[in-house]
Short mmCIF file of C-alpha atoms in Angstrom, two decimals:
data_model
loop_
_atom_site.label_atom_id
_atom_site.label_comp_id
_atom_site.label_asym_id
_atom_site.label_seq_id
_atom_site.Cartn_x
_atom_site.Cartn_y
_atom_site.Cartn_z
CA UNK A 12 -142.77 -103.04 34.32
CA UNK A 13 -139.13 -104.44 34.79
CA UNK A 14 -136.49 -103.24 36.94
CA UNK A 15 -134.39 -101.74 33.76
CA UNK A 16 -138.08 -99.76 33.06
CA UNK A 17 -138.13 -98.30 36.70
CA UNK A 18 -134.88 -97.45 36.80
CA UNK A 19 -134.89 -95.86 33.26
CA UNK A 20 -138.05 -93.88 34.20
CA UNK A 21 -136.53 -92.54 37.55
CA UNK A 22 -133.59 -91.40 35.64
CA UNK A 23 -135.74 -89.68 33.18
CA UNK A 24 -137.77 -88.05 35.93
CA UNK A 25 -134.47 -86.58 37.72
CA UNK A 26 -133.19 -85.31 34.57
CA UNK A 27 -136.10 -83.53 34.05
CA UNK A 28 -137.10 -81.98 37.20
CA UNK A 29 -133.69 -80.64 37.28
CA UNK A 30 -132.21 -83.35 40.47
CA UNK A 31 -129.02 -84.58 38.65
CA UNK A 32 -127.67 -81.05 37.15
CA UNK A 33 -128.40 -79.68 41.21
CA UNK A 34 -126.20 -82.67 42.25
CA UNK A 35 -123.67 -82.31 39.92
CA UNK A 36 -123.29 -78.79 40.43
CA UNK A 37 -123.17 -79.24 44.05
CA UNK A 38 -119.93 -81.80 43.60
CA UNK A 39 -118.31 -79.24 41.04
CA UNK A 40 -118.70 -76.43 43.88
CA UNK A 41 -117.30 -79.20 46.44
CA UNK A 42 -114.29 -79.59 43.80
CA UNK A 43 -113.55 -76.62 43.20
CA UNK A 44 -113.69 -75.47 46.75
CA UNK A 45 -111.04 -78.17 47.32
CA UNK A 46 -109.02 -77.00 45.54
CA UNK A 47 -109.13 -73.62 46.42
CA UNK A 48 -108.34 -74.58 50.48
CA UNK A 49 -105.17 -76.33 49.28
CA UNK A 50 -104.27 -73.03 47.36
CA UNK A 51 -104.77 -71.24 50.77
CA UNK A 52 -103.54 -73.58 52.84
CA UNK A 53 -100.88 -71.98 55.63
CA UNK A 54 -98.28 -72.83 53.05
CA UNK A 55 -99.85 -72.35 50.00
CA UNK A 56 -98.61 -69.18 47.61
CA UNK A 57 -101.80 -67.07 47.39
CA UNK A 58 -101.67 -67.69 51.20
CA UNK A 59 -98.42 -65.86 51.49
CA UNK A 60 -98.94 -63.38 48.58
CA UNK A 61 -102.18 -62.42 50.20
CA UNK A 62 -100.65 -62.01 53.28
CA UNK A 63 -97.62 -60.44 52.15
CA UNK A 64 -99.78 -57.60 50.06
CA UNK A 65 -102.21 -57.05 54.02
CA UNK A 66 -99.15 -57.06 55.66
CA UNK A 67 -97.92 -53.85 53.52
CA UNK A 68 -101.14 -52.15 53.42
CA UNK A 69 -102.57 -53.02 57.04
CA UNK A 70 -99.44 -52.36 59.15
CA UNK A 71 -99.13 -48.71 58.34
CA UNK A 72 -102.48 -47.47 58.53
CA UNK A 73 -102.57 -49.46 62.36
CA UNK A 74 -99.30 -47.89 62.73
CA UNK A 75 -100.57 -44.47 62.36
CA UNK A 76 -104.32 -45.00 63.39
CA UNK A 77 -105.24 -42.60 66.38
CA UNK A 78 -106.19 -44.73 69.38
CA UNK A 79 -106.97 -41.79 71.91
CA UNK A 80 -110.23 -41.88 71.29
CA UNK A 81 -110.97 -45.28 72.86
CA UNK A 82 -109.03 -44.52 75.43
CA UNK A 83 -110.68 -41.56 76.51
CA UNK A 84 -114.38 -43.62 76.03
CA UNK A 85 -112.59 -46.52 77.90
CA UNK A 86 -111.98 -44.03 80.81
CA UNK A 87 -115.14 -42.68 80.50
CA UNK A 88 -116.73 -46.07 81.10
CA UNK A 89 -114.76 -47.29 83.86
CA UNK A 90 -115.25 -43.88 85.79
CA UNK A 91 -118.87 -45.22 85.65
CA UNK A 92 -118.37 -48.22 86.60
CA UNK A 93 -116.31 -47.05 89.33
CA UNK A 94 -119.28 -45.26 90.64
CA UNK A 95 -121.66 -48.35 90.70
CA UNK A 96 -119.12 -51.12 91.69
CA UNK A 97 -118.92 -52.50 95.85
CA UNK A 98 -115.69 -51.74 97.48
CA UNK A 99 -114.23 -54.85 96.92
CA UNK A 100 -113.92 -54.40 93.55
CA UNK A 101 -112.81 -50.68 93.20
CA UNK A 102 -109.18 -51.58 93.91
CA UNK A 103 -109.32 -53.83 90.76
CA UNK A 104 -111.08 -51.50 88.71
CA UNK A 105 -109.17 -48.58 89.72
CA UNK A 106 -105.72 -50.10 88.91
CA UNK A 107 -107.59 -51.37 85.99
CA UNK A 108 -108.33 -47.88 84.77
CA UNK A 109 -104.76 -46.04 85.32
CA UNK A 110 -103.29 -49.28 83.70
CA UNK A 111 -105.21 -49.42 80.69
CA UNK A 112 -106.29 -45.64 79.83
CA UNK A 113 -102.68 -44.08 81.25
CA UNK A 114 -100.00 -43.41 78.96
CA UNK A 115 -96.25 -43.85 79.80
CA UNK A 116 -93.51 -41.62 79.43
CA UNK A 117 -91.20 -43.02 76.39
CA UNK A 118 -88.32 -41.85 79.05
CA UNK A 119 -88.33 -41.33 82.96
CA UNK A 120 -85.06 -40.37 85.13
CA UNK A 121 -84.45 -42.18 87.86
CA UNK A 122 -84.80 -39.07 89.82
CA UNK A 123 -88.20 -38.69 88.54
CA UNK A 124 -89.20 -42.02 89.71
CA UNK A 125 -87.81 -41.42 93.43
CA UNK A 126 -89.83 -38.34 93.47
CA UNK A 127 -92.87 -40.24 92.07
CA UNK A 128 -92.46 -43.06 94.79
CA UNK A 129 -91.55 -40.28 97.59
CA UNK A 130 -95.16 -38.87 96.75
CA UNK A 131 -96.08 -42.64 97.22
CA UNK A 132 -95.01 -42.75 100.94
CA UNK A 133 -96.00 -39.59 101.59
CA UNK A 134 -99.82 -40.82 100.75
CA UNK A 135 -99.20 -44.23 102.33
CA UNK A 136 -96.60 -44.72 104.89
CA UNK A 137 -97.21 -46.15 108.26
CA UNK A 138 -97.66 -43.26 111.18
CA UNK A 139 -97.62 -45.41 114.09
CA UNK A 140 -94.35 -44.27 116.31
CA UNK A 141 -93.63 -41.37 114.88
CA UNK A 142 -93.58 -37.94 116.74
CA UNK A 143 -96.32 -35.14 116.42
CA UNK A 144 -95.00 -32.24 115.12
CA UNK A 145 -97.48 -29.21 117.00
CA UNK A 146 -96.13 -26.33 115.35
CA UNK A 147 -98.70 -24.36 113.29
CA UNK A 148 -100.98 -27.13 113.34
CA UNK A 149 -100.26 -31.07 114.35
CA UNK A 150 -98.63 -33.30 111.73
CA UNK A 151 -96.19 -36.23 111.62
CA UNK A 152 -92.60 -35.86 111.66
CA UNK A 153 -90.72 -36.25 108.52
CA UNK A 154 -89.58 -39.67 107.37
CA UNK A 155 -86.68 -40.41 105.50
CA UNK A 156 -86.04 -41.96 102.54
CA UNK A 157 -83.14 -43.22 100.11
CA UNK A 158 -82.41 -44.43 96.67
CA UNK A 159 -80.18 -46.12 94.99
CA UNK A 160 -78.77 -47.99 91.97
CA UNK A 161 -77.38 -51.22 92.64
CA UNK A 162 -75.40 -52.61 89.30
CA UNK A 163 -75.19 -56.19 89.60
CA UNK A 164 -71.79 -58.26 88.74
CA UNK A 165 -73.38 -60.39 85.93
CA UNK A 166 -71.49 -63.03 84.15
CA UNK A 167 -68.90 -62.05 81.26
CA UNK A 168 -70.13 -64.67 79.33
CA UNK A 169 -73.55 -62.36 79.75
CA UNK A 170 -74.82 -60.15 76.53
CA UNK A 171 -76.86 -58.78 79.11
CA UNK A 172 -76.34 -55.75 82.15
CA UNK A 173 -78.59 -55.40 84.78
CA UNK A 174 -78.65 -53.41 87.67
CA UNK A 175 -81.74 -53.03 91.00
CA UNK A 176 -83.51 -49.49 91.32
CA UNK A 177 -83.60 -49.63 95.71
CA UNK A 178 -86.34 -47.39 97.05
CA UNK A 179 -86.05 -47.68 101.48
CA UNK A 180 -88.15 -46.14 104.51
CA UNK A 181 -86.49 -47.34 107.12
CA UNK A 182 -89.95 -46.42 109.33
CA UNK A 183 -91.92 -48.67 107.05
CA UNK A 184 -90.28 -51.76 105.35
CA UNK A 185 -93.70 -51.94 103.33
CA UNK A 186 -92.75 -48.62 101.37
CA UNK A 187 -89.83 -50.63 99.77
CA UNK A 188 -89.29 -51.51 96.45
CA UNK A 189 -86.50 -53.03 94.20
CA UNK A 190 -86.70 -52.51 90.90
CA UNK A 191 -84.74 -54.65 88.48
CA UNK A 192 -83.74 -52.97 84.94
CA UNK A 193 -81.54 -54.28 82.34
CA UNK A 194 -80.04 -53.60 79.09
CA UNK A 195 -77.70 -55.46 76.38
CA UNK A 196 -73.99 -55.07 76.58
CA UNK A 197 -71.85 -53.24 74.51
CA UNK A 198 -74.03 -51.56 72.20
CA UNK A 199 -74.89 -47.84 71.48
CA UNK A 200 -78.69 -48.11 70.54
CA UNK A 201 -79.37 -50.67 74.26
CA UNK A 202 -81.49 -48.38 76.56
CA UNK A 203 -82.08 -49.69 80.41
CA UNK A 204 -85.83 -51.10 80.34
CA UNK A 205 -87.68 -52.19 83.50
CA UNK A 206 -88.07 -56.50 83.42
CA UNK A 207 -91.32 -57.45 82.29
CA UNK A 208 -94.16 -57.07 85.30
CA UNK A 209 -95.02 -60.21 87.56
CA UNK A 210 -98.77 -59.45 87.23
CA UNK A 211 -100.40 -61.82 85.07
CA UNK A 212 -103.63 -62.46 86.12
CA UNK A 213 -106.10 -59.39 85.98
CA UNK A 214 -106.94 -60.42 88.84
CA UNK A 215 -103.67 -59.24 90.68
CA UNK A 216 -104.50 -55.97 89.93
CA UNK A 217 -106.73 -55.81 93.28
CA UNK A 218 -103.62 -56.40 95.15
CA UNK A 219 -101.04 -53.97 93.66
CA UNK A 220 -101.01 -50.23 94.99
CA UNK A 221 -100.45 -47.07 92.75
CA UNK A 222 -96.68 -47.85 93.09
CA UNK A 223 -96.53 -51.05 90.93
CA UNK A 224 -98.97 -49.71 88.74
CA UNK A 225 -97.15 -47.27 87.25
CA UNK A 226 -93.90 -49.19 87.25
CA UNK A 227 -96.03 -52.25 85.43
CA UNK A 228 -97.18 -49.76 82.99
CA UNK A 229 -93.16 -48.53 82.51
CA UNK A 230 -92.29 -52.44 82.03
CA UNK A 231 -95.55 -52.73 79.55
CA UNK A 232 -94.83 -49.90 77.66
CA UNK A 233 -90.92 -50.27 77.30
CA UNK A 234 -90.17 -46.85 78.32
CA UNK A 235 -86.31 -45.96 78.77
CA UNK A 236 -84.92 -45.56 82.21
CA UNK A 237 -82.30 -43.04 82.35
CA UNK A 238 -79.80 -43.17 85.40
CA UNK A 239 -79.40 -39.22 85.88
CA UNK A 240 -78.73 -40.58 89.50
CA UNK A 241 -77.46 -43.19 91.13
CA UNK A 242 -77.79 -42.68 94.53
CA UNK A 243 -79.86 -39.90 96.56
CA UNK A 244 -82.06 -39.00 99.93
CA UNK A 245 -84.60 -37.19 101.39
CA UNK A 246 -87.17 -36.67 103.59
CA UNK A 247 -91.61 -37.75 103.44
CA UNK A 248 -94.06 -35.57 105.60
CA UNK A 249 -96.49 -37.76 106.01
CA UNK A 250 -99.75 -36.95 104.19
CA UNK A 251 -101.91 -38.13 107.30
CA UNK A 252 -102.97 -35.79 110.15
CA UNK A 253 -102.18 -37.14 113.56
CA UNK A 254 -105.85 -36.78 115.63
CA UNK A 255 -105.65 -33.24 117.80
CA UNK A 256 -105.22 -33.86 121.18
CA UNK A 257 -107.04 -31.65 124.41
CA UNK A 258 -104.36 -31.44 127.75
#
């Protein structure tokens, strides 16, 4: 049999058993899917009219989806976690928690947040050298605290205004905070916003107390600072008991 027979007869065979329509099928299939990337290419028109019609019909429904619940399961799984972690993780995963499942005020007065860090020195602030108070029963002497709102000078050139939120104990410098806000010039709708949070790496959150939490969640969430005050002072009982002493 000649080489023009064999070839012939394999032909014939293919045709047959069905070989050449699979392969021809298969580079119709690769065609048309060519084509039909460089229809939906990033720059291609059904790519933008597709996204055009999601973006109109996805964006309201997220908009107005209910995310409470997975907040409350997300709570309810860290609290268990919480419960089964080592200590030198529960600082992480507590800060985790009130970052991730707390939700922030839309507005807070500055007042509000010296009370809310005054409660934060009363829990934390140093007792060494203060006096013991013995009436009633023994506790630390008061401690006391200011605030105020330092508006920086800027640049004119500047859209932008910002001004420090200053939080001192004088007892204990480690109480202190400065807190810088801002806002655009010259406009009506500008609100004062606290600058973005330094904490970047999840795993900073082992290192920041209850404090910076909250303000990172403020600064995360965007919500308004309103200077009701600009200046005020008080005074922190210490929330620790001094250890009662026999003469």
């Amino acid at each position: 049999m000649t080489i023009e027979e064999n070839i012939k007869n394999v032909i014939t065979t293919k045709l047959n058993d069905g070989t050449i329509e699979k392969l021809v099928c298969e580079q119709f299939e690769k065609c048309v899917n060519n084509a039909l990337d460089n229809l939906f290419r990033s720059y291609g028109d059904i790519t933008k009219t597709i996204e055009k019609q999601l973006m109109s019909t996805i964006t309201p429904m997220v908009e107005a989806y209910d995310f409470s619940e997975y907040l409350v399961k997300l709570d309810t799984v860290l609290t268990d976690v919480l419960k089964n972690t080592t200590q030198e993780n529960k600082a992480l995963l507590n800060n985790f928690k009130k970052f991730y499942t707390s939700e922030a005020p839309k507005q807070i007065k500055t007042s509000e947040l010296f009370d809310k860090w005054m409660k934060y020195v009363e829990e934390n602030v140093e007792t060494d050298g203060l006096e013991v108070d013995y009436d009633d029963e023994p506790t630390y002497e008061y401690v006391p605290v200011t605030f105020e709102v330092q508006h920086d000078e800027g640049r004119s050139w500047s859209s932008l205004e910002s001004a420090s939120l200053i939080f001192e104990c004088e007892h204990d410098e480690e109480m202190n905070f400065m807190v810088k806000i801002k806002k655009w010039k010259d406009s009506s709708w500008s609100k004062w916003n606290i600058e973005r949070s330094s904490v970047s790496d999840i795993k900073s959150l082992r290192n920041i107390n209850e404090f910076e939490v909250f303000l990172n969640l403020l600064a995360q969430s965007g919500t308004e600072i309103v200077i009701d005050v600009d200046s005020d002072d008080g005074e922190v009982r210490p929330e620790q008991k001094p250890e009662a002493t026999f003469s």
